[in-house]
Structures are given as C-alpha cells and as structure tokens.
Amino acid sequence: MTVITKSPKKAAEFIKKGGIVAFPTETVYGLGANVFDEKAVGKIFEAKQRPNDNPLIAHVGTLEQIKLLTDKITPNAQKFIDAFFPAALTLVLPKSEKVPLIATANLDTIGVRMPKHELARKFLKYCRTPVVAPSANLSGKPSPTKWEAVFEDLDGRIDCILQGEATEIGLESTVVDCTSEIPLILRSGAVTLEDLRKIVPETKIYQVKKDEIIRSPGLKHRHYSPRAKVVLISPESRVQSPKSKAFIGLREIEGDFLSVKICHSAEEYAHEVFAFFRECDAQGIEEIYCEIVAEKGIGMALMDRLKRAAE
Ligand code: AMP
Ligand code: MG
C-alpha cells in the first residue's frame, strides 16, 4: 500500500527504512531513495520500469551534502553552485567512489541538484542523506506535476507520496555537464543558456554528433509522451476537423476542439503541458495539437519536451 502524507518527517522515515518516496520539487515530482542504499535505488528502477542505463539525479538538502557525492567540485561547478543553488539546475560531476554504480547507471559521474522547493528541502533534511530521484512517473510517460499524477502511475508500487501543491515550473531541471573545461547543457530547463552564460560565458549546448556515444544516456529514451499523438503546429496554421482533438498554446484558436488550453505565457504553457497531456489521455483524445513557441528562455526547454513528445 502506498501511504499518502503531508508530513515531510513521516515521508523521510520511509527513506531511512530503505523505502522509496515520491516528493514535490519546483520542477516535477521526484521518486526518491537513499543514494547509498543499493537495494532501495534498485526499487526505483523497478517501480518506474526505468531502463537501467538511465542515470538518476542526486538531490541534497544542504550544500555540505554535495561533498558526500563527489570529491571534485570543478571550478565552473563551484561558480554555478554559488550563483544558482538552490535551483532547478543539475550539475554533472565526477562521482565519489562511495556512490554505488546503480545510482549513476554505471557512469563515473553523478548529477547533483539542490531543489529550492521548501517542502522538498524539509523532506531532504529529515532524510539526512542525499536522495537519488528521477521523475515520479512510469518510464516514458509525461513527468508528474501533481501528486495525483504520481498516484495514477505508481499507487501500490511505491512506499509513500509526500503530498504537496502542483509544481511551480512543470518541466525537469536543466542538466549541465561540468566535468570538462567548457560546461555543456545536456538538457534544457528553467535555468537557461542565457542565465548560465552570465556566470560562465563559454557554456554551450551539447549537440550529439553522429556515431558518438551519447553523453546523457537518458536523452536517448522516449520521454514525456502522452498516449495521444502529439502534433506541433506554427502559430498561423489551422487544424482540420478539430472535433475529436485537443489544442494547447499561446493563442486563441478557431474550431470546436474537444479540449483547449490557452496559456498566457511560455512559463504558463510549460507549467500546464504535462498535466494537459494526462488529462487528454484520460479523456481518450487521439491527437493533441501543440503550438510552437520561440526557443528562448523557458521556450527552449518547452520546445525540447514538445519535440520529444511528438517524435
Ligand atoms: P529524470 O530525473 O527522470 O528527468 O532523469 C534524469 C536525467 O538526467 C537522465 O535521464 C539524464 O539525461 C540526466 N542525467 C542524470 N545523471 C546524469 C549523469 N551522470 N550524466 C549525464 N546525464 C545525467
Ligand atoms: Mg523522467
């Protein structure tokens, strides 16, 4: 049985006993386990049906805990920590020998993040250990932005859900590889390229070259997809026979859609999109039309997720 609680202290007790707990953060809900407990970490992969080559992000409640995960905070990583932490930002660093390989999918690096979310921080402090946590959804499904979405996917498969509000950002964290001279954005998020370049001007977006081993294994997996087909449309285009279809975007749209969500900013669009995908699936909608937005600010991360959902 999955226990649902609003108490971060009660939720943390499950982590201490080797259990797995879903908890809210400012990005999406995460599914956590004690990073040093291999058996508990294994339960995350099982519950989510996550491929075992997809590494987990370690979450800390305090800056001091970062040293439990890595022996080498590189100079650029230190700059990003000073400038942004706590934030929707994950830094990839060389992993400490003490971190079990199951947590990092056999990589010698580990993603580290300190969430800003108050309830998440309280929970992490009660856990008294870094907590590895991927998004708390079944693999391949849209990440959960509400506790109800976690319940829908994982009820009976996990020990506890720490109940909070809908998440503020709605998209996963920015992931930046800080293991070499030039920081590389492996996944875009609410902390943007522009933000990072203010701190380290050389920061780049990682582009996968043909035949190269992909640097962030998670990126090769199908992600964020509703069951419905996702179709991207430009702000000008019209949709034929919208009666059985859904639309989400920034503009008013003509036509008798089954479901429509008009957002007033790219931020609101990012906040709403995963929950909208799930609502459409619950209604049995076959096709979701998503308006393309400019790839700047949060629009970059939003377009990344929409393109993957449409693949
Ligand atoms: P999720 O929390 O479900 O969004 O998954 C975490 C994602 O972060 C993974 O799919 C990877 O793309 C990325 N990630 C986590 N750890 C690492 C790492 N050590 N190296 C590169 N990418 C990572
Ligand atoms: Mg995920």
PDB file of N, CA and C and ligand atoms in Angstrom, residues 50 54-57 92 107 109-111 133-135 172 175 186-187 215-219, ligand 1:
ATOM      1  N   ARG A  50      12.077   1.695 -15.317  1.00  0.00           N
ATOM      2  CA  ARG A  50      13.068   2.566 -15.959  1.00  0.00           C
ATOM      3  C   ARG A  50      14.214   1.720 -16.502  1.00  0.00           C
ATOM      4  N   ASN A  54      19.698   4.440 -17.531  1.00  0.00           N
ATOM      5  CA  ASN A  54      19.265   5.831 -17.399  1.00  0.00           C
ATOM      6  C   ASN A  54      19.600   6.342 -16.000  1.00  0.00           C
ATOM      7  N   PRO A  55      20.620   7.216 -15.870  1.00  0.00           N
ATOM      8  CA  PRO A  55      21.122   7.612 -14.540  1.00  0.00           C
ATOM      9  C   PRO A  55      20.132   8.471 -13.754  1.00  0.00           C
ATOM     10  N   LEU A  56      20.320   8.501 -12.431  1.00  0.00           N
ATOM     11  CA  LEU A  56      19.435   9.247 -11.537  1.00  0.00           C
ATOM     12  C   LEU A  56      20.122  10.525 -11.059  1.00  0.00           C
ATOM     13  N   ILE A  57      19.331  11.508 -10.707  1.00  0.00           N
ATOM     14  CA  ILE A  57      19.880  12.754 -10.166  1.00  0.00           C
ATOM     15  C   ILE A  57      19.842  12.688  -8.644  1.00  0.00           C
ATOM     16  N   VAL A  92      26.478  17.918 -13.415  1.00  0.00           N
ATOM     17  CA  VAL A  92      27.103  16.604 -13.545  1.00  0.00           C
ATOM     18  C   VAL A  92      28.581  16.736 -13.170  1.00  0.00           C
ATOM     19  N   LEU A 107      27.831   5.060 -14.832  1.00  0.00           N
ATOM     20  CA  LEU A 107      28.683   6.192 -15.238  1.00  0.00           C
ATOM     21  C   LEU A 107      29.619   6.540 -14.075  1.00  0.00           C
ATOM     22  N   THR A 109      30.184   9.547 -13.352  1.00  0.00           N
ATOM     23  CA  THR A 109      29.753  10.901 -12.983  1.00  0.00           C
ATOM     24  C   THR A 109      28.403  10.818 -12.278  1.00  0.00           C
ATOM     25  N   ILE A 110      28.081  11.897 -11.561  1.00  0.00           N
ATOM     26  CA  ILE A 110      26.762  11.953 -10.904  1.00  0.00           C
ATOM     27  C   ILE A 110      26.137  13.341 -11.060  1.00  0.00           C
ATOM     28  N   GLY A 111      24.840  13.359 -11.319  1.00  0.00           N
ATOM     29  CA  GLY A 111      24.090  14.626 -11.399  1.00  0.00           C
ATOM     30  C   GLY A 111      23.683  15.038  -9.994  1.00  0.00           C
ATOM     31  N   ALA A 133      16.696  10.759  -7.180  1.00  0.00           N
ATOM     32  CA  ALA A 133      15.286  10.814  -7.569  1.00  0.00           C
ATOM     33  C   ALA A 133      15.113  11.189  -9.030  1.00  0.00           C
ATOM     34  N   PRO A 134      14.647  10.248  -9.837  1.00  0.00           N
ATOM     35  CA  PRO A 134      14.189  10.607 -11.174  1.00  0.00           C
ATOM     36  C   PRO A 134      12.749  11.109 -11.047  1.00  0.00           C
ATOM     37  N   SER A 135      12.142  11.510 -12.137  1.00  0.00           N
ATOM     38  CA  SER A 135      10.746  11.925 -12.101  1.00  0.00           C
ATOM     39  C   SER A 135       9.867  10.742 -11.670  1.00  0.00           C
ATOM     40  N   GLU A 172      11.381  19.447 -16.206  1.00  0.00           N
ATOM     41  CA  GLU A 172      12.508  18.939 -15.433  1.00  0.00           C
ATOM     42  C   GLU A 172      13.674  19.937 -15.413  1.00  0.00           C
ATOM     43  N   VAL A 175      20.172  20.280 -17.047  1.00  0.00           N
ATOM     44  CA  VAL A 175      21.311  19.424 -16.678  1.00  0.00           C
ATOM     45  C   VAL A 175      22.560  19.956 -17.378  1.00  0.00           C
ATOM     46  N   LEU A 186      23.200  19.495 -21.167  1.00  0.00           N
ATOM     47  CA  LEU A 186      22.754  18.202 -21.699  1.00  0.00           C
ATOM     48  C   LEU A 186      21.238  18.176 -21.861  1.00  0.00           C
ATOM     49  N   ARG A 187      20.562  18.933 -21.004  1.00  0.00           N
ATOM     50  CA  ARG A 187      19.097  19.020 -21.088  1.00  0.00           C
ATOM     51  C   ARG A 187      18.699  20.425 -20.679  1.00  0.00           C
ATOM     52  N   ARG A 215      26.176  11.407 -24.409  1.00  0.00           N
ATOM     53  CA  ARG A 215      26.723  11.796 -23.106  1.00  0.00           C
ATOM     54  C   ARG A 215      25.728  11.685 -21.981  1.00  0.00           C
ATOM     55  N   SER A 216      24.480  11.859 -22.304  1.00  0.00           N
ATOM     56  CA  SER A 216      23.461  11.776 -21.278  1.00  0.00           C
ATOM     57  C   SER A 216      22.495  10.676 -21.682  1.00  0.00           C
ATOM     58  N   PRO A 217      22.752   9.458 -21.183  1.00  0.00           N
ATOM     59  CA  PRO A 217      22.032   8.291 -21.693  1.00  0.00           C
ATOM     60  C   PRO A 217      20.524   8.479 -21.688  1.00  0.00           C
ATOM     61  N   GLY A 218      20.044   9.223 -20.691  1.00  0.00           N
ATOM     62  CA  GLY A 218      18.597   9.408 -20.577  1.00  0.00           C
ATOM     63  C   GLY A 218      18.006  10.053 -21.817  1.00  0.00           C
ATOM     64  N   LEU A 219      18.809  10.812 -22.533  1.00  0.00           N
ATOM     65  CA  LEU A 219      18.293  11.574 -23.672  1.00  0.00           C
ATOM     66  C   LEU A 219      17.887  10.684 -24.840  1.00  0.00           C
TER      67      LEU A 219
HETATM   68  P1  AMP B   1      14.779  12.352 -14.775  1.00  0.00           P
HETATM   69  O1  AMP B   1      15.077  12.794 -13.385  1.00  0.00           O
HETATM   70  O2  AMP B   1      13.773  11.249 -14.851  1.00  0.00           O
HETATM   71  O3  AMP B   1      14.415  13.507 -15.613  1.00  0.00           O
HETATM   72  O4  AMP B   1      16.125  11.736 -15.363  1.00  0.00           O
HETATM   73  C1  AMP B   1      17.373  12.294 -15.102  1.00  0.00           C
HETATM   74  C2  AMP B   1      18.081  12.633 -16.351  1.00  0.00           C
HETATM   75  O5  AMP B   1      19.213  13.433 -16.024  1.00  0.00           O
HETATM   76  C3  AMP B   1      18.657  11.436 -17.083  1.00  0.00           C
HETATM   77  O6  AMP B   1      17.738  10.870 -17.984  1.00  0.00           O
HETATM   78  C4  AMP B   1      19.874  12.007 -17.801  1.00  0.00           C
HETATM   79  O7  AMP B   1      19.513  12.526 -19.063  1.00  0.00           O
HETATM   80  C5  AMP B   1      20.323  13.141 -16.864  1.00  0.00           C
HETATM   81  N1  AMP B   1      21.460  12.691 -16.025  1.00  0.00           N
HETATM   82  C6  AMP B   1      21.398  12.263 -14.738  1.00  0.00           C
HETATM   83  N2  AMP B   1      22.625  11.913 -14.290  1.00  0.00           N
HETATM   84  C7  AMP B   1      23.476  12.095 -15.315  1.00  0.00           C
HETATM   85  C8  AMP B   1      24.890  11.898 -15.491  1.00  0.00           C
HETATM   86  N3  AMP B   1      25.663  11.416 -14.525  1.00  0.00           N
HETATM   87  N4  AMP B   1      25.419  12.193 -16.705  1.00  0.00           N
HETATM   88  C9  AMP B   1      24.658  12.679 -17.679  1.00  0.00           C
HETATM   89  N5  AMP B   1      23.327  12.884 -17.589  1.00  0.00           N
HETATM   90  C10 AMP B   1      22.733  12.601 -16.426  1.00  0.00           C
END
